[in-house]
Short mmCIF file of C-alpha atoms in Angstrom, two decimals:
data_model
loop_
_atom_site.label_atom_id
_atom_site.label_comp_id
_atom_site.label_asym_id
_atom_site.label_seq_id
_atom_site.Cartn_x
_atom_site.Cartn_y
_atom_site.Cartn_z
CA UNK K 781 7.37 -88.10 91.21
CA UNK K 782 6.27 -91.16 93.46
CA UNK K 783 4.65 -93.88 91.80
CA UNK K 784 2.26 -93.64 94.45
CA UNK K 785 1.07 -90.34 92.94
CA UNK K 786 1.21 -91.64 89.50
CA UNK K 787 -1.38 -94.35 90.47
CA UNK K 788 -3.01 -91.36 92.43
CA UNK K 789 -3.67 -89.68 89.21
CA UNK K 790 -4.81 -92.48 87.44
CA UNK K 791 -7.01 -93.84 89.24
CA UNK K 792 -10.06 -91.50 87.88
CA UNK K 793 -9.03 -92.38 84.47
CA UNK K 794 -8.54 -96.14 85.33
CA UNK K 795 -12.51 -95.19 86.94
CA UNK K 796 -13.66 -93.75 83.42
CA UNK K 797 -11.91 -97.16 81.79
CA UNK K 798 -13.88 -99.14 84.36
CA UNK K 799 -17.18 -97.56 82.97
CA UNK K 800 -17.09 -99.49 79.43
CA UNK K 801 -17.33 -102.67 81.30
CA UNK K 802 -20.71 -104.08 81.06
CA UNK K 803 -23.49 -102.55 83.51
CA UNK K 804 -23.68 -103.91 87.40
CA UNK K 805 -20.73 -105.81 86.68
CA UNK K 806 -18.33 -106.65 89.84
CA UNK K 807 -15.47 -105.31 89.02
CA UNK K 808 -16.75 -101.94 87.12
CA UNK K 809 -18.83 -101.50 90.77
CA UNK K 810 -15.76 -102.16 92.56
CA UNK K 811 -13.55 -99.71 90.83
CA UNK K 812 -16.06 -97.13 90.83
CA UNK K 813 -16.85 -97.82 94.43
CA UNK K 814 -12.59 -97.51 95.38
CA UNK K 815 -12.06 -94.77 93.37
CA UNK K 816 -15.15 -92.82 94.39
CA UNK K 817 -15.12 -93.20 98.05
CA UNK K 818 -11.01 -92.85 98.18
CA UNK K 819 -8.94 -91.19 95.83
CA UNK K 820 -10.28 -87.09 95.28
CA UNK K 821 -9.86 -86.92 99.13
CA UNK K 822 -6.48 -88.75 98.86
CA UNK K 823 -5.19 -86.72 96.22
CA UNK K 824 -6.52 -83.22 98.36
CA UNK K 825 -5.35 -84.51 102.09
CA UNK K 826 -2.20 -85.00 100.81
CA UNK K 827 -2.07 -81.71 100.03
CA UNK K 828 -3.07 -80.61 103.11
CA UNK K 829 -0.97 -82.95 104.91
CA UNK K 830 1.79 -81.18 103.05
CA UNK K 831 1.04 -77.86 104.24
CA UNK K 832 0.73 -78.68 107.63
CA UNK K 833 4.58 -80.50 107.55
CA UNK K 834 5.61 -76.53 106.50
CA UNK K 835 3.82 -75.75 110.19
CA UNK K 836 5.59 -78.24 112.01
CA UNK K 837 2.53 -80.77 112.22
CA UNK K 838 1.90 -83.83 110.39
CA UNK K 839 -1.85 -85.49 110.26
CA UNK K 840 -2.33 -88.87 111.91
CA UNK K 841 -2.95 -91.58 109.97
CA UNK K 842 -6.37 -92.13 111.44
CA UNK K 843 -6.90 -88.53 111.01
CA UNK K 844 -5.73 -88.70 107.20
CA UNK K 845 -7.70 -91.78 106.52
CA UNK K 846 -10.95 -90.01 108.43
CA UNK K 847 -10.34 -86.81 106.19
CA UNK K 848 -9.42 -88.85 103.04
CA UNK K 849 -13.37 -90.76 103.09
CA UNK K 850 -14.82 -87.07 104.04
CA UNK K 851 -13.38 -85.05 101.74
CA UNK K 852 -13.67 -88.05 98.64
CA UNK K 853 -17.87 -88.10 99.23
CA UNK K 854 -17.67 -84.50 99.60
CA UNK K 855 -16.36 -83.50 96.13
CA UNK K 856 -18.53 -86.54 94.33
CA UNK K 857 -21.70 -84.87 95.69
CA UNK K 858 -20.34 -81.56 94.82
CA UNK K 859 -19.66 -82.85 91.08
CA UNK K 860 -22.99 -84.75 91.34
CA UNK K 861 -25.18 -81.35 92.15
CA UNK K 862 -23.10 -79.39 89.53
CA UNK K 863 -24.24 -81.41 87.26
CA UNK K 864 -27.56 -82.17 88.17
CA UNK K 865 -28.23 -78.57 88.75
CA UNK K 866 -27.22 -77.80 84.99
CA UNK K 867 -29.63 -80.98 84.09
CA UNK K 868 -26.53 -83.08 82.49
CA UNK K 869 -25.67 -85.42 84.58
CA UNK K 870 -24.02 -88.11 83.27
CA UNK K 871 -22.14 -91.26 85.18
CA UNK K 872 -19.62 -90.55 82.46
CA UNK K 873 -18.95 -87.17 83.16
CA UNK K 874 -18.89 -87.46 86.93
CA UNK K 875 -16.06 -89.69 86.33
CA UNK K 876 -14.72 -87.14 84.17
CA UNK K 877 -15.02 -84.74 86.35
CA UNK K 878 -13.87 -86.24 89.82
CA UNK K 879 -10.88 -87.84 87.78
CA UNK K 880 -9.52 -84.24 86.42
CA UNK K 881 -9.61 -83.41 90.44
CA UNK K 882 -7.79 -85.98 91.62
CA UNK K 883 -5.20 -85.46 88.78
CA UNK K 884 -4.59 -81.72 89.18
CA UNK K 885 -4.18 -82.31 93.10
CA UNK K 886 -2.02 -85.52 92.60
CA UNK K 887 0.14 -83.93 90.23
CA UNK K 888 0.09 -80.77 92.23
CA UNK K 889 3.95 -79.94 93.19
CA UNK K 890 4.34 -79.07 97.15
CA UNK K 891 7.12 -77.03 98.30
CA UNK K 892 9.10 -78.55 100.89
CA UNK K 893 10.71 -75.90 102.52
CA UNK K 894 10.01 -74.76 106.36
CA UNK K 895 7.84 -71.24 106.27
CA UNK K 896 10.46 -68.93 106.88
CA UNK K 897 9.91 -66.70 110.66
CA UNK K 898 9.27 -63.55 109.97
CA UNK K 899 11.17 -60.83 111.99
CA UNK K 900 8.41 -60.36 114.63
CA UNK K 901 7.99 -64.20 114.97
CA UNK K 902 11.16 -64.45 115.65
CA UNK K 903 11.13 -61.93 118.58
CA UNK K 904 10.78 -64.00 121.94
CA UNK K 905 7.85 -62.61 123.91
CA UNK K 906 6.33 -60.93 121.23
CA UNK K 907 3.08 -62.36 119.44
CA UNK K 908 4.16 -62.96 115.59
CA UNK K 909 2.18 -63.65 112.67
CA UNK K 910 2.32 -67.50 112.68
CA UNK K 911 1.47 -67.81 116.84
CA UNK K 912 2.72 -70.66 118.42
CA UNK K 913 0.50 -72.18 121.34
CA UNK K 914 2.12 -72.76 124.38
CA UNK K 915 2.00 -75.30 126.66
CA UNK K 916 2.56 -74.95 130.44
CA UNK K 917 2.88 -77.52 132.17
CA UNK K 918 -0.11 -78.95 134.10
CA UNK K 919 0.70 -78.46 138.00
CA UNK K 920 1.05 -81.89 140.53
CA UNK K 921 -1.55 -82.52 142.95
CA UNK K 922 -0.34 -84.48 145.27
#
C-alpha cells in the first residue's frame, strides 16, 4: 500500500475532521473545497487508470486530471440529491458519505496482471473478443 493511497483514503475523514472547525473558517473551507472538488474522482480514476494499463493504455495526465475534477463534482452532486431527495441532508453526512467512497475505491486492490488472449484473439486475421484497432499507415502525397 502507497502512502499516496493512504492519504487518498483519508482525506474524506481528514474532510469530516475539518467540519468541527468553526463555521466559514479558512481552513475548514479550504479542506472541504480540496477534498470535494479532488479526491472521490482521484480515488475512482485511479481505478480506471488501472484497468486501462490491463488493455495496454495508460490515461494522460491531462486526461486523468480532466476526469479526476469530473468525476469528484459528479459523485458530490450525486450524494447531495440522495440526500436531499430523502429530505436529510446534512453537510455532515455528505462528508460521510463522499469520504466512505473515496475510501472503498482508494483501498480498492487492482490486479496487475495483463488480460490474458483468449484463443480466438490470439488467431492472426481473425476478429477476437478484445479487438485491437489497426492502424495503416496514412499514404504520401507528394
Amino acid at each position: 500500500m502507497t502512502p499516496l493511497r493512504l492519504a487518498l483514503a483519508a482525506s474524506g475523514w481528514i474532510a469530516l475532521a475539518a467540519t468541527g472547525l468553526p463555521d466559514g473558517s479558512p481552513l475548514r473551507v479550504l479542506i472541504a473545497f480540496a477534498f470535494i472538488l479532488t479526491c472521490p474522482g482521484a480515488a475512482v480514476v485511479r481505478l480506471g487508470n488501472a484497468a486501462l494499463a490491463r488493455h495496454d493504455r495508460a490515461m494522460d495526465r491531462l486526461e486523468a486530471g480532466v476526469l479526476t475534477v469530473t468525476l469528484s463534482l459528479a459523485l458530490g452532486a450525486l450524494v447531495s440529491e440522495a440526500f436531499f431527495i430523502s429530505h436529510s441532508y446534512t453537510t455532515t453526512g455528505a462528508t460521510i458519505a463522499l469520504a466512505a467512497i473515496t475510501t472503498l475505491a482508494a483501498l480498492c486492490p487492482v490486479p496487475r496482471r495483463p488480460l490474458k488472449p483468449t484463443a480466438r484473439a490470439a488467431r492472426p486475421g481473425q476478429p477476437g473478443l478484445l479487438p485491437q484497432a489497426h492502424r495503416n499507415p496514412a499514404p504520401r502525397h507528394r
